[in-house]
CSV table of C-alpha atoms in Angstrom, one decimal:
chain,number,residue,atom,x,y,z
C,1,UNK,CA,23.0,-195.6,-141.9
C,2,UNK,CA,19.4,-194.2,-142.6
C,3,UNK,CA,19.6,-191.5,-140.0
C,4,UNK,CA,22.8,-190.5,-141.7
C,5,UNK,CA,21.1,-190.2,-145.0
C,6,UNK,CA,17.9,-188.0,-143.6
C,7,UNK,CA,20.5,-185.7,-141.6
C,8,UNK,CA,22.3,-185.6,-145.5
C,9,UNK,CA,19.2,-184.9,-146.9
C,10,UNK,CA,18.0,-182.2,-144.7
C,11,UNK,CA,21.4,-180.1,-145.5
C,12,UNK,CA,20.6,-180.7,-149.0
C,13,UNK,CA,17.0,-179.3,-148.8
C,14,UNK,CA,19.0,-176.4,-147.2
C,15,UNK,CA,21.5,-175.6,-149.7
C,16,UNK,CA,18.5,-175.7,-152.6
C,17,UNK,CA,16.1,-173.4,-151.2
C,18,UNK,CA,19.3,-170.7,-151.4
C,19,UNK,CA,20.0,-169.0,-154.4
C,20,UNK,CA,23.5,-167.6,-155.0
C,21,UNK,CA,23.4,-164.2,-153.8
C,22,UNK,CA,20.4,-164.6,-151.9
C,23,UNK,CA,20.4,-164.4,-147.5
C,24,UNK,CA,20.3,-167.8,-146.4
C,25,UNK,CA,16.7,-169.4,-145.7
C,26,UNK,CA,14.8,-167.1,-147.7
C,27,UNK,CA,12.5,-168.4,-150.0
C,28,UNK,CA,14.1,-168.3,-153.6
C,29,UNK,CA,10.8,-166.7,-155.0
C,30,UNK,CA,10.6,-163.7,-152.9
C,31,UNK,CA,10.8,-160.2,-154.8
C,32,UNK,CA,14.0,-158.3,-153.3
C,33,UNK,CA,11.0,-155.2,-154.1
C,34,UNK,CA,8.1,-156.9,-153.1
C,35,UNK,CA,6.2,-154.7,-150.4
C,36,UNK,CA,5.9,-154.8,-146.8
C,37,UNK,CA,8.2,-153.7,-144.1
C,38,UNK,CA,12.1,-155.0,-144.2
C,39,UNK,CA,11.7,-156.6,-140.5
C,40,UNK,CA,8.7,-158.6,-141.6
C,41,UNK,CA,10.2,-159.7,-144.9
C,42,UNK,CA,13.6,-160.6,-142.7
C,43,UNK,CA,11.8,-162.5,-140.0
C,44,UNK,CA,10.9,-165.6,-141.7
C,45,UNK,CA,14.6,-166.3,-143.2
C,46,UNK,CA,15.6,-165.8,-139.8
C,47,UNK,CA,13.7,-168.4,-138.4
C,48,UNK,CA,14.5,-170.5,-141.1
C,49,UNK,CA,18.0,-170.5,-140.5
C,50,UNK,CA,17.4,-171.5,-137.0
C,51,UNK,CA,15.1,-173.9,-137.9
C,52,UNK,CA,17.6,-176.2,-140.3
C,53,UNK,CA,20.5,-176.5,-138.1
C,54,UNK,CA,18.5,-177.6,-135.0
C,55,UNK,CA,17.1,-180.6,-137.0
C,56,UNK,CA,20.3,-181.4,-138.1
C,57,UNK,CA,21.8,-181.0,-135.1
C,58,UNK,CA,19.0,-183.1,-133.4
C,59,UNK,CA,19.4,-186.1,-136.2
C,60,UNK,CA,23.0,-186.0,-135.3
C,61,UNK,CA,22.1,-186.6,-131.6
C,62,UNK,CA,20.0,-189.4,-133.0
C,63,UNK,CA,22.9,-191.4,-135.0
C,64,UNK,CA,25.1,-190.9,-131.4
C,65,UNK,CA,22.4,-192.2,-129.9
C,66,UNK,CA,21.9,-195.3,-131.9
C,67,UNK,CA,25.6,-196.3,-132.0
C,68,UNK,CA,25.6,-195.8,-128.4
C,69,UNK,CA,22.8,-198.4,-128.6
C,70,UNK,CA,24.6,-201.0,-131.1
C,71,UNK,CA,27.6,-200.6,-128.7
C,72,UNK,CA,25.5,-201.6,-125.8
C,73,UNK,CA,23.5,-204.9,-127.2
C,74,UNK,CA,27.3,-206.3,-127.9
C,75,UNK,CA,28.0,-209.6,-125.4
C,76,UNK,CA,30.4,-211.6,-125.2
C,77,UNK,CA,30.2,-215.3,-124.1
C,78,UNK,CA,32.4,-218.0,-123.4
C,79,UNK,CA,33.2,-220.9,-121.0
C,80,UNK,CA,34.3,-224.1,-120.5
C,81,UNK,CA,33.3,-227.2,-118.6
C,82,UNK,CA,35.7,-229.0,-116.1
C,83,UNK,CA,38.7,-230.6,-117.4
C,84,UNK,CA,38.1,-229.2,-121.2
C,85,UNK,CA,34.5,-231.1,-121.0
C,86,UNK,CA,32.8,-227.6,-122.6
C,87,UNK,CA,29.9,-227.7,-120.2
C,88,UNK,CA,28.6,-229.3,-117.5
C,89,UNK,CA,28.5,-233.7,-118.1
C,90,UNK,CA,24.7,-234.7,-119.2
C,91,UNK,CA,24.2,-237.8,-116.9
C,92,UNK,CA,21.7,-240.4,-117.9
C,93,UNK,CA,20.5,-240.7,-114.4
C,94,UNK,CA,19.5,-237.9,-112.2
C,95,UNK,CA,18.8,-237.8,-108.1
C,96,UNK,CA,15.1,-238.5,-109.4
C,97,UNK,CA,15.6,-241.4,-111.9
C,98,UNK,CA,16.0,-244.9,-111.6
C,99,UNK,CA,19.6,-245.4,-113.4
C,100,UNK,CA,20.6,-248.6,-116.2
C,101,UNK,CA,23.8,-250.0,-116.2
C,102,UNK,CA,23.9,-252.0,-119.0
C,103,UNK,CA,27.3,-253.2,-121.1
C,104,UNK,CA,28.6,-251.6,-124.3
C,105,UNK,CA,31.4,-253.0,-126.8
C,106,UNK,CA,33.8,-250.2,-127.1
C,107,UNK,CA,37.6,-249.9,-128.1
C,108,UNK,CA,38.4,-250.5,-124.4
C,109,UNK,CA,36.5,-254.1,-124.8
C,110,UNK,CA,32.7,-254.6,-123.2
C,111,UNK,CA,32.7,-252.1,-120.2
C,112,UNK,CA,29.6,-250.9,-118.8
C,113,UNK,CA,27.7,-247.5,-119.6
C,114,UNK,CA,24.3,-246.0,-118.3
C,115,UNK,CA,21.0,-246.6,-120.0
C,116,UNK,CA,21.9,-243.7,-122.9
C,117,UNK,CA,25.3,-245.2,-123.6
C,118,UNK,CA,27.5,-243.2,-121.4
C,119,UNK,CA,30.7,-244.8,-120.1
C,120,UNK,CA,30.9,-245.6,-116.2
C,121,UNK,CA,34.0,-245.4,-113.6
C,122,UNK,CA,35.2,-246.8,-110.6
C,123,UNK,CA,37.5,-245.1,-108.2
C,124,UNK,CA,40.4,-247.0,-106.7
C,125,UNK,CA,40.7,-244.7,-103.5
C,126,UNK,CA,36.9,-245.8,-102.9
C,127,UNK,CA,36.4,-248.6,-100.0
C,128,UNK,CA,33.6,-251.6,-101.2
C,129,UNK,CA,30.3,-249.9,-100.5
C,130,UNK,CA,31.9,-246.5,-99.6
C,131,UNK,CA,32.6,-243.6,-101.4
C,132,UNK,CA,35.5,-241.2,-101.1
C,133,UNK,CA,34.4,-238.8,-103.8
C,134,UNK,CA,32.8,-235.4,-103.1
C,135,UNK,CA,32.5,-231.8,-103.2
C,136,UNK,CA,35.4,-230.7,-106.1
C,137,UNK,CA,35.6,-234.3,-107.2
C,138,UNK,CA,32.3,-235.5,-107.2
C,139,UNK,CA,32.0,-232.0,-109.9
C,140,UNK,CA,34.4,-233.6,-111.9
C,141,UNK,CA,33.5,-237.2,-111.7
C,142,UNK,CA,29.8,-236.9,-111.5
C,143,UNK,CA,27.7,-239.5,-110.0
C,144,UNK,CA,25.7,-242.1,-111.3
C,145,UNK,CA,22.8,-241.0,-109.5
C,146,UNK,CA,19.5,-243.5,-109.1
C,147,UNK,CA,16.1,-243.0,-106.9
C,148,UNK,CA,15.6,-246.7,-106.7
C,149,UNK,CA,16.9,-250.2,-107.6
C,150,UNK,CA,18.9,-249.6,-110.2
C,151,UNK,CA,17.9,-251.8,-113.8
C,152,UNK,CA,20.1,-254.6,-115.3
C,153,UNK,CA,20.9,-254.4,-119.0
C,154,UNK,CA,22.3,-256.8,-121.3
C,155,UNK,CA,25.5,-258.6,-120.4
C,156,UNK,CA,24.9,-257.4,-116.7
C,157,UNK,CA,24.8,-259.4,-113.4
C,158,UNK,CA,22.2,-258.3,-111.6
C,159,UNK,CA,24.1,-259.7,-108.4
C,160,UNK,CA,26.5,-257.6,-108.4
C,161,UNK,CA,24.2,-254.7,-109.1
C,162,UNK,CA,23.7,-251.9,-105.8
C,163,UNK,CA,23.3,-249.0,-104.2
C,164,UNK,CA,24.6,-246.8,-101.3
C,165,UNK,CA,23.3,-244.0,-99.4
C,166,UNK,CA,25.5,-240.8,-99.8
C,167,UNK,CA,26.0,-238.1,-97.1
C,168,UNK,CA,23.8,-235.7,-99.1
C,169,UNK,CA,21.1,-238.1,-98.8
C,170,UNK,CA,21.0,-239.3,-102.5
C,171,UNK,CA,21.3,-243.1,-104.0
C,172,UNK,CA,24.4,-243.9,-105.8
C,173,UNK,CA,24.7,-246.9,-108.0
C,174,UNK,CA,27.3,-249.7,-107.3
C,175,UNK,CA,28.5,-252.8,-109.1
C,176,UNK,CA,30.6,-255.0,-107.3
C,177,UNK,CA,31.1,-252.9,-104.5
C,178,UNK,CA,32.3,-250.4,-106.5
C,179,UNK,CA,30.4,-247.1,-106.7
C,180,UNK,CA,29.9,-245.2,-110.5
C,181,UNK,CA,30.7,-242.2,-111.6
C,182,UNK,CA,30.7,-240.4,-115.1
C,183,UNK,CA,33.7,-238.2,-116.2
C,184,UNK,CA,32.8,-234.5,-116.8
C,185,UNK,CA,35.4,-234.5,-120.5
C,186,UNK,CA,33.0,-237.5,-121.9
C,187,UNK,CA,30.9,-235.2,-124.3
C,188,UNK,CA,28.6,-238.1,-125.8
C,189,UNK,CA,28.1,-241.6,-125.2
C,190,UNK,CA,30.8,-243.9,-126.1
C,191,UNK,CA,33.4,-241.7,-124.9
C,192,UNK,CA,36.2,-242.8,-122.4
C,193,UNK,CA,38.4,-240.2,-121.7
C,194,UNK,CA,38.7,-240.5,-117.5
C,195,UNK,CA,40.4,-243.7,-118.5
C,196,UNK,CA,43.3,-244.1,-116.8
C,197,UNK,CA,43.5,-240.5,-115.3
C,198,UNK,CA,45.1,-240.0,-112.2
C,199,UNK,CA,42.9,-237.1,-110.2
C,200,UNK,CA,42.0,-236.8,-106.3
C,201,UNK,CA,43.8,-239.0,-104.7
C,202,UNK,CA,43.8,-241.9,-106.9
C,203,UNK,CA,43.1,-243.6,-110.6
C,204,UNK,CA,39.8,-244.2,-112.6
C,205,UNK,CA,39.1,-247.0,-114.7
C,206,UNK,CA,36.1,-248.0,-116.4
C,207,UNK,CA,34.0,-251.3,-115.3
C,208,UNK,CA,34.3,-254.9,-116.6
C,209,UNK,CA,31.0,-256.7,-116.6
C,210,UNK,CA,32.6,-259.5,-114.4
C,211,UNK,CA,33.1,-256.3,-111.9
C,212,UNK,CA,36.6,-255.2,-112.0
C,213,UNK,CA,38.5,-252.4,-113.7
C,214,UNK,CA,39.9,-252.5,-117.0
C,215,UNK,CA,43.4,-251.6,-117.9
């Protein structure tokens, strides 16, 4: 917008320094008698009339220019996580974190959740002490990841609190023989939406302090 209104201003400076009558770009004071010779008194105008329309032809350029620019900084964005989750699931326990399995009163009844509140899973196509989850799933159903003994919460039993080794050499937290896993479409803690779901083989249920599923 303000290179539109100096290339409007410059064509108005034009038009006012011509007089009705008077050869374009010659200065509106000039004598039409005023000695010297015709070519030098005609030079100047000249020049002047090239003069104008090359600035406002090069302010032009400028405003192309410019909305070539604005064009270019638009962006788009977008995406989604798996399952509708709108992003990748934030586990409380990373491979380099020692992971909490605690229990949380929810709607479902006491079930247990990591150390920041997030619900827990079991899979039934899982053996005791083995999992069957990987690649495509395990992006799905996430695992609860741990880099040493995992630590008991309130209303856990530490006895039936574990581990296992996975083929990509990280720890993955068991209870009961059953190994954990989060569910990519919880968003926040206190979320149970894998409940019940029937994806890769099998069902997922979230975890019963006493060790079993529920539902």
């Amino acid at each position: 917008m303000r290179v539109w209104l100096v290339t409007k201003g410059l064509l108005l400076d034009n038009r006012a320094a011509v007089k009705p009558g008077q050869p374009g770009g010659q200065p509106a004071d000039r004598q039409r008698g005023a000695p010297g010779p015709a070519q030098s008194r005609s030079r100047p105008g000249r020049l002047g009339l090239l003069r104008r329309p090359l600035v406002a032809l090069a302010a032009l350029v400028a405003v192309g220019a410019l909305a070539a620019g604005c064009g270019g900084n638009s962006s788009g964005s977008g995406g989604g996580g798996i399952y509708g989750g709108g992003g990748p699931v934030s586990t409380g326990g990373g491979p380099t974190d020692v992971a909490t399995v605690t229990a949380a009163s929810t709607k479902l009844g006491m079930v247990l959740v990591d150390g920041s509140g997030r619900t827990l899973y079991l899979f039934e196509k899982d053996q005791p002490n083995q999992s069957t989850c990987a690649g495509t799933c395990a992006a799905a159903w996430p695992v609860d990841h741990s880099s040493g003994t995992p630590k008991t919460g309130s209303g856990v039993q530490a006895s039936l609190l574990g581990t296992i080794n996975r083929s990509d050499n990280t720890t993955q937290v068991t209870y009961n023989g059953h190994p954990l896993y989060y569910y990519s479409g919880d968003s926040q803690a206190g979320q149970q939406n894998g409940q019940g779901l029937n994806a890769f083989g099998a069902a997922w249920f979230v975890v019963a302090p006493a060790g079993g599923k529920v539902g």
